[in-house]
Amino acid sequence: MTKRTVVPGEEVAVAEEYMPDRGTYEYDGKIYSALAGELELDKENMVARVQAANPINLLKSGDSVFCRVTDVRPAMAICEIIGTEGKDRAITGETSATIHISKLSSEYVQEVGKEMRPGDLVRAKVIQTVPSVQLSTQEPHFGVVKALCKKCRSPLVCQGRSLRCDPCERVENRKLADDYGDVHF
Ligand SMILES: [Zn+2]
């Protein structure tokens, strides 16, 4: 089997010799790569396939992700997903997501802004991917994992069920993940 690196649109074989398979397509008697990756010309089965260089990391329901809150509205938090927990690969596709007020906590939430603030780092569970990415932080392990003081930008430390800024002697509230402060990036 011959292997080499190819780019999308590159001619990799002729249709007389090979059949297109995963990652390739036929056009006008020639086989082209649809992906960037490693070409495999399988002489035995007479197929040409391309293995993607970076296997895609598509979000799916149930995934645990880390995201940063970019905006807070009365009924939802807007987030940018940074990565999937336990995976090094970047996410392929949509990284903008929302946490609706009803999915933020298992307890009643009056206003999203009282539980999350722009800049907060949050662990959330993907509950929907199409047509938009929706996240939930209802379970104890989900919620804010790192937050900065609104006034002085010092990291807030956990104090019971609240967060405290020592320099300002202020207390802020968040929907906290059960391991707040212990998550390192
Ligand atoms: Zn402060």
PDB file of C-alpha atoms and ligand atoms in Angstrom:
ATOM      1  CA  MET A   1       0.000   0.000   0.000  1.00  0.00           C
ATOM      2  CA  THR A   2       1.349   3.401  -1.023  1.00  0.00           C
ATOM      3  CA  LYS A   3       0.981   6.276   1.423  1.00  0.00           C
ATOM      4  CA  ARG A   4       1.610   9.967   1.052  1.00  0.00           C
ATOM      5  CA  THR A   5       0.260  13.283   2.311  1.00  0.00           C
ATOM      6  CA  VAL A   6      -2.272  15.044   0.128  1.00  0.00           C
ATOM      7  CA  VAL A   7      -4.335  18.233   0.171  1.00  0.00           C
ATOM      8  CA  PRO A   8      -8.013  18.782  -0.730  1.00  0.00           C
ATOM      9  CA  GLY A   9      -8.570  18.808  -4.499  1.00  0.00           C
ATOM     10  CA  GLU A  10      -5.312  17.034  -5.269  1.00  0.00           C
ATOM     11  CA  GLU A  11      -5.447  14.427  -8.015  1.00  0.00           C
ATOM     12  CA  VAL A  12      -4.539  11.133  -6.397  1.00  0.00           C
ATOM     13  CA  ALA A  13      -5.345   8.422  -8.951  1.00  0.00           C
ATOM     14  CA  VAL A  14      -7.171   7.638 -12.163  1.00  0.00           C
ATOM     15  CA  ALA A  15     -10.590   6.020 -12.089  1.00  0.00           C
ATOM     16  CA  GLU A  16      -9.444   3.187 -14.364  1.00  0.00           C
ATOM     17  CA  GLU A  17      -7.149   1.919 -11.644  1.00  0.00           C
ATOM     18  CA  TYR A  18      -8.881   2.880  -8.413  1.00  0.00           C
ATOM     19  CA  MET A  19     -12.372   3.358  -7.012  1.00  0.00           C
ATOM     20  CA  PRO A  20     -13.018   6.390  -4.816  1.00  0.00           C
ATOM     21  CA  ASP A  21     -13.500   5.527  -1.162  1.00  0.00           C
ATOM     22  CA  ARG A  22     -13.587   7.448   2.133  1.00  0.00           C
ATOM     23  CA  GLY A  23     -12.092  10.928   1.735  1.00  0.00           C
ATOM     24  CA  THR A  24     -11.914  10.848  -2.078  1.00  0.00           C
ATOM     25  CA  TYR A  25     -14.217  11.537  -5.007  1.00  0.00           C
ATOM     26  CA  GLU A  26     -14.263  10.872  -8.713  1.00  0.00           C
ATOM     27  CA  TYR A  27     -14.575  13.563 -11.322  1.00  0.00           C
ATOM     28  CA  ASP A  28     -14.104  13.178 -15.049  1.00  0.00           C
ATOM     29  CA  GLY A  29     -12.200   9.933 -14.828  1.00  0.00           C
ATOM     30  CA  LYS A  30      -9.865  11.029 -12.070  1.00  0.00           C
ATOM     31  CA  ILE A  31      -9.845  10.550  -8.310  1.00  0.00           C
ATOM     32  CA  TYR A  32      -9.333  13.584  -6.083  1.00  0.00           C
ATOM     33  CA  SER A  33      -8.789  13.971  -2.382  1.00  0.00           C
ATOM     34  CA  ALA A  34     -11.606  15.644  -0.468  1.00  0.00           C
ATOM     35  CA  LEU A  35      -9.455  16.128   2.632  1.00  0.00           C
ATOM     36  CA  ALA A  36      -6.033  17.078   3.868  1.00  0.00           C
ATOM     37  CA  GLY A  37      -4.450  13.917   5.135  1.00  0.00           C
ATOM     38  CA  GLU A  38      -2.772  10.678   4.261  1.00  0.00           C
ATOM     39  CA  LEU A  39      -3.568   9.021   0.950  1.00  0.00           C
ATOM     40  CA  GLU A  40      -3.832   5.260   0.866  1.00  0.00           C
ATOM     41  CA  LEU A  41      -3.750   3.590  -2.528  1.00  0.00           C
ATOM     42  CA  ASP A  42      -5.000   0.130  -1.758  1.00  0.00           C
ATOM     43  CA  LYS A  43      -3.936  -1.973  -4.744  1.00  0.00           C
ATOM     44  CA  GLU A  44      -5.471  -5.139  -3.385  1.00  0.00           C
ATOM     45  CA  ASN A  45      -8.977  -3.702  -3.195  1.00  0.00           C
ATOM     46  CA  MET A  46      -8.324  -1.103  -5.896  1.00  0.00           C
ATOM     47  CA  VAL A  47      -9.572   1.766  -3.780  1.00  0.00           C
ATOM     48  CA  ALA A  48      -8.134   5.189  -3.016  1.00  0.00           C
ATOM     49  CA  ARG A  49      -8.921   6.653   0.390  1.00  0.00           C
ATOM     50  CA  VAL A  50      -7.680   9.562   2.460  1.00  0.00           C
ATOM     51  CA  GLN A  51      -7.391   9.492   6.229  1.00  0.00           C
ATOM     52  CA  ALA A  52      -7.956  12.977   7.625  1.00  0.00           C
ATOM     53  CA  ALA A  53      -4.837  14.487   9.211  1.00  0.00           C
ATOM     54  CA  ASN A  54      -6.867  15.776  12.138  1.00  0.00           C
ATOM     55  CA  PRO A  55      -9.764  13.467  12.815  1.00  0.00           C
ATOM     56  CA  ILE A  56     -12.591  15.893  13.268  1.00  0.00           C
ATOM     57  CA  ASN A  57     -13.870  16.675  16.706  1.00  0.00           C
ATOM     58  CA  LEU A  58     -17.536  17.351  16.198  1.00  0.00           C
ATOM     59  CA  LEU A  59     -19.570  18.229  19.240  1.00  0.00           C
ATOM     60  CA  LYS A  60     -22.223  15.755  20.228  1.00  0.00           C
ATOM     61  CA  SER A  61     -24.897  15.691  22.880  1.00  0.00           C
ATOM     62  CA  GLY A  62     -23.513  14.544  26.206  1.00  0.00           C
ATOM     63  CA  ASP A  63     -20.034  15.981  25.621  1.00  0.00           C
ATOM     64  CA  SER A  64     -18.512  17.893  28.490  1.00  0.00           C
ATOM     65  CA  VAL A  65     -16.988  21.153  27.241  1.00  0.00           C
ATOM     66  CA  PHE A  66     -15.174  24.148  28.638  1.00  0.00           C
ATOM     67  CA  CYS A  67     -16.398  27.516  27.457  1.00  0.00           C
ATOM     68  CA  ARG A  68     -15.965  31.184  28.178  1.00  0.00           C
ATOM     69  CA  VAL A  69     -18.981  33.379  28.801  1.00  0.00           C
ATOM     70  CA  THR A  70     -18.906  36.223  26.273  1.00  0.00           C
ATOM     71  CA  ASP A  71     -22.242  37.877  26.954  1.00  0.00           C
ATOM     72  CA  VAL A  72     -25.043  37.633  29.469  1.00  0.00           C
ATOM     73  CA  ARG A  73     -28.667  38.366  28.646  1.00  0.00           C
ATOM     74  CA  PRO A  74     -31.582  38.155  31.091  1.00  0.00           C
ATOM     75  CA  ALA A  75     -32.608  34.699  29.843  1.00  0.00           C
ATOM     76  CA  MET A  76     -29.351  33.224  28.540  1.00  0.00           C
ATOM     77  CA  ALA A  77     -25.586  33.208  28.686  1.00  0.00           C
ATOM     78  CA  ILE A  78     -23.716  33.338  25.374  1.00  0.00           C
ATOM     79  CA  CYS A  79     -20.539  31.254  25.369  1.00  0.00           C
ATOM     80  CA  GLU A  80     -17.607  30.445  23.160  1.00  0.00           C
ATOM     81  CA  ILE A  81     -16.602  26.811  23.447  1.00  0.00           C
ATOM     82  CA  ILE A  82     -12.862  26.403  24.042  1.00  0.00           C
ATOM     83  CA  GLY A  83     -12.562  22.637  23.959  1.00  0.00           C
ATOM     84  CA  THR A  84     -14.003  19.273  24.820  1.00  0.00           C
ATOM     85  CA  GLU A  85     -12.954  17.972  28.208  1.00  0.00           C
ATOM     86  CA  GLY A  86     -10.415  15.166  27.816  1.00  0.00           C
ATOM     87  CA  LYS A  87      -9.639  15.893  24.142  1.00  0.00           C
ATOM     88  CA  ASP A  88      -6.692  17.859  22.779  1.00  0.00           C
ATOM     89  CA  ARG A  89      -8.164  18.469  19.383  1.00  0.00           C
ATOM     90  CA  ALA A  90      -9.834  21.707  18.493  1.00  0.00           C
ATOM     91  CA  ILE A  91     -13.540  21.597  17.838  1.00  0.00           C
ATOM     92  CA  THR A  92     -14.604  21.404  14.221  1.00  0.00           C
ATOM     93  CA  GLY A  93     -17.623  23.507  13.426  1.00  0.00           C
ATOM     94  CA  GLU A  94     -19.749  25.796  15.515  1.00  0.00           C
ATOM     95  CA  THR A  95     -18.169  26.959  18.777  1.00  0.00           C
ATOM     96  CA  SER A  96     -20.750  29.562  19.731  1.00  0.00           C
ATOM     97  CA  ALA A  97     -23.298  28.247  22.215  1.00  0.00           C
ATOM     98  CA  THR A  98     -25.958  29.340  24.651  1.00  0.00           C
ATOM     99  CA  ILE A  99     -27.016  28.317  28.132  1.00  0.00           C
ATOM    100  CA  HIS A 100     -30.692  29.053  28.594  1.00  0.00           C
ATOM    101  CA  ILE A 101     -31.843  30.243  32.031  1.00  0.00           C
ATOM    102  CA  SER A 102     -33.903  27.066  32.492  1.00  0.00           C
ATOM    103  CA  LYS A 103     -30.785  24.900  31.892  1.00  0.00           C
ATOM    104  CA  LEU A 104     -28.417  26.854  34.104  1.00  0.00           C
ATOM    105  CA  SER A 105     -29.168  25.362  37.499  1.00  0.00           C
ATOM    106  CA  SER A 106     -31.284  22.712  39.168  1.00  0.00           C
ATOM    107  CA  GLU A 107     -32.514  25.552  41.367  1.00  0.00           C
ATOM    108  CA  TYR A 108     -34.650  28.486  40.347  1.00  0.00           C
ATOM    109  CA  VAL A 109     -32.664  31.228  38.595  1.00  0.00           C
ATOM    110  CA  GLN A 110     -34.106  34.712  38.665  1.00  0.00           C
ATOM    111  CA  GLU A 111     -31.607  36.270  36.290  1.00  0.00           C
ATOM    112  CA  VAL A 112     -28.700  34.729  34.388  1.00  0.00           C
ATOM    113  CA  GLY A 113     -26.443  37.668  35.312  1.00  0.00           C
ATOM    114  CA  LYS A 114     -26.652  36.651  38.977  1.00  0.00           C
ATOM    115  CA  GLU A 115     -25.136  33.232  38.227  1.00  0.00           C
ATOM    116  CA  MET A 116     -22.680  33.852  35.381  1.00  0.00           C
ATOM    117  CA  ARG A 117     -20.700  36.824  34.169  1.00  0.00           C
ATOM    118  CA  PRO A 118     -18.760  37.615  30.981  1.00  0.00           C
ATOM    119  CA  GLY A 119     -15.247  36.184  31.248  1.00  0.00           C
ATOM    120  CA  ASP A 120     -16.217  33.259  33.467  1.00  0.00           C
ATOM    121  CA  LEU A 121     -14.856  29.855  32.523  1.00  0.00           C
ATOM    122  CA  VAL A 122     -17.579  27.264  32.595  1.00  0.00           C
ATOM    123  CA  ARG A 123     -17.791  23.489  32.311  1.00  0.00           C
ATOM    124  CA  ALA A 124     -21.022  22.619  30.532  1.00  0.00           C
ATOM    125  CA  LYS A 125     -22.762  19.656  29.001  1.00  0.00           C
ATOM    126  CA  VAL A 126     -23.831  19.724  25.372  1.00  0.00           C
ATOM    127  CA  ILE A 127     -27.577  19.064  25.202  1.00  0.00           C
ATOM    128  CA  GLN A 128     -28.223  20.054  21.580  1.00  0.00           C
ATOM    129  CA  THR A 129     -26.018  20.645  18.536  1.00  0.00           C
ATOM    130  CA  VAL A 130     -28.495  21.393  15.735  1.00  0.00           C
ATOM    131  CA  PRO A 131     -29.658  23.965  14.701  1.00  0.00           C
ATOM    132  CA  SER A 132     -27.708  25.730  17.460  1.00  0.00           C
ATOM    133  CA  VAL A 133     -25.423  24.503  20.211  1.00  0.00           C
ATOM    134  CA  GLN A 134     -27.209  24.473  23.574  1.00  0.00           C
ATOM    135  CA  LEU A 135     -25.471  23.772  26.861  1.00  0.00           C
ATOM    136  CA  SER A 136     -26.594  22.861  30.350  1.00  0.00           C
ATOM    137  CA  THR A 137     -24.944  23.454  33.712  1.00  0.00           C
ATOM    138  CA  GLN A 138     -27.688  21.964  35.863  1.00  0.00           C
ATOM    139  CA  GLU A 139     -25.721  19.070  37.327  1.00  0.00           C
ATOM    140  CA  PRO A 140     -23.327  19.664  40.276  1.00  0.00           C
ATOM    141  CA  HIS A 141     -20.175  19.008  38.223  1.00  0.00           C
ATOM    142  CA  PHE A 142     -21.180  21.689  35.720  1.00  0.00           C
ATOM    143  CA  GLY A 143     -21.011  25.429  36.194  1.00  0.00           C
ATOM    144  CA  VAL A 144     -18.380  28.100  36.658  1.00  0.00           C
ATOM    145  CA  VAL A 145     -14.870  26.700  37.265  1.00  0.00           C
ATOM    146  CA  LYS A 146     -12.949  29.968  37.266  1.00  0.00           C
ATOM    147  CA  ALA A 147     -14.055  33.572  37.675  1.00  0.00           C
ATOM    148  CA  LEU A 148     -12.509  36.970  38.189  1.00  0.00           C
ATOM    149  CA  CYS A 149     -13.631  39.787  40.457  1.00  0.00           C
ATOM    150  CA  LYS A 150     -15.875  42.261  38.649  1.00  0.00           C
ATOM    151  CA  LYS A 151     -13.990  45.189  40.170  1.00  0.00           C
ATOM    152  CA  CYS A 152     -10.303  44.284  40.383  1.00  0.00           C
ATOM    153  CA  ARG A 153     -10.055  41.184  38.124  1.00  0.00           C
ATOM    154  CA  SER A 154      -8.413  39.096  40.859  1.00  0.00           C
ATOM    155  CA  PRO A 155      -9.299  35.401  40.747  1.00  0.00           C
ATOM    156  CA  LEU A 156     -12.235  34.755  43.045  1.00  0.00           C
ATOM    157  CA  VAL A 157     -11.861  32.079  45.689  1.00  0.00           C
ATOM    158  CA  CYS A 158     -14.564  29.702  46.778  1.00  0.00           C
ATOM    159  CA  GLN A 159     -16.153  30.413  50.133  1.00  0.00           C
ATOM    160  CA  GLY A 160     -18.963  28.023  50.867  1.00  0.00           C
ATOM    161  CA  ARG A 161     -21.440  28.419  48.033  1.00  0.00           C
ATOM    162  CA  SER A 162     -20.181  31.882  47.101  1.00  0.00           C
ATOM    163  CA  LEU A 163     -17.009  33.413  45.696  1.00  0.00           C
ATOM    164  CA  ARG A 164     -14.886  35.896  47.533  1.00  0.00           C
ATOM    165  CA  CYS A 165     -12.411  38.552  46.394  1.00  0.00           C
ATOM    166  CA  ASP A 166      -9.907  39.047  49.195  1.00  0.00           C
ATOM    167  CA  PRO A 167      -8.427  42.395  47.992  1.00  0.00           C
ATOM    168  CA  CYS A 168     -11.891  43.961  47.644  1.00  0.00           C
ATOM    169  CA  GLU A 169     -13.509  42.022  50.496  1.00  0.00           C
ATOM    170  CA  ARG A 170     -16.435  41.437  48.166  1.00  0.00           C
ATOM    171  CA  VAL A 171     -18.610  38.387  47.665  1.00  0.00           C
ATOM    172  CA  GLU A 172     -20.038  37.365  44.304  1.00  0.00           C
ATOM    173  CA  ASN A 173     -22.405  34.565  43.425  1.00  0.00           C
ATOM    174  CA  ARG A 174     -22.174  32.042  40.650  1.00  0.00           C
ATOM    175  CA  LYS A 175     -23.612  28.700  39.647  1.00  0.00           C
ATOM    176  CA  LEU A 176     -20.457  26.863  40.675  1.00  0.00           C
ATOM    177  CA  ALA A 177     -19.096  23.555  39.439  1.00  0.00           C
ATOM    178  CA  ASP A 178     -18.322  21.235  42.362  1.00  0.00           C
ATOM    179  CA  ASP A 179     -14.575  21.507  41.638  1.00  0.00           C
ATOM    180  CA  TYR A 180     -14.381  25.292  41.281  1.00  0.00           C
ATOM    181  CA  GLY A 181     -10.765  26.471  41.457  1.00  0.00           C
ATOM    182  CA  ASP A 182      -9.295  22.990  40.941  1.00  0.00           C
ATOM    183  CA  VAL A 183      -9.491  23.024  37.136  1.00  0.00           C
ATOM    184  CA  HIS A 184      -6.258  23.818  35.316  1.00  0.00           C
ATOM    185  CA  PHE A 185      -5.854  24.583  31.649  1.00  0.00           C
TER     186      PHE A 185
HETATM  187 ZN    ZN B   1     -11.684  42.390  43.664  1.00  0.00          ZN
END
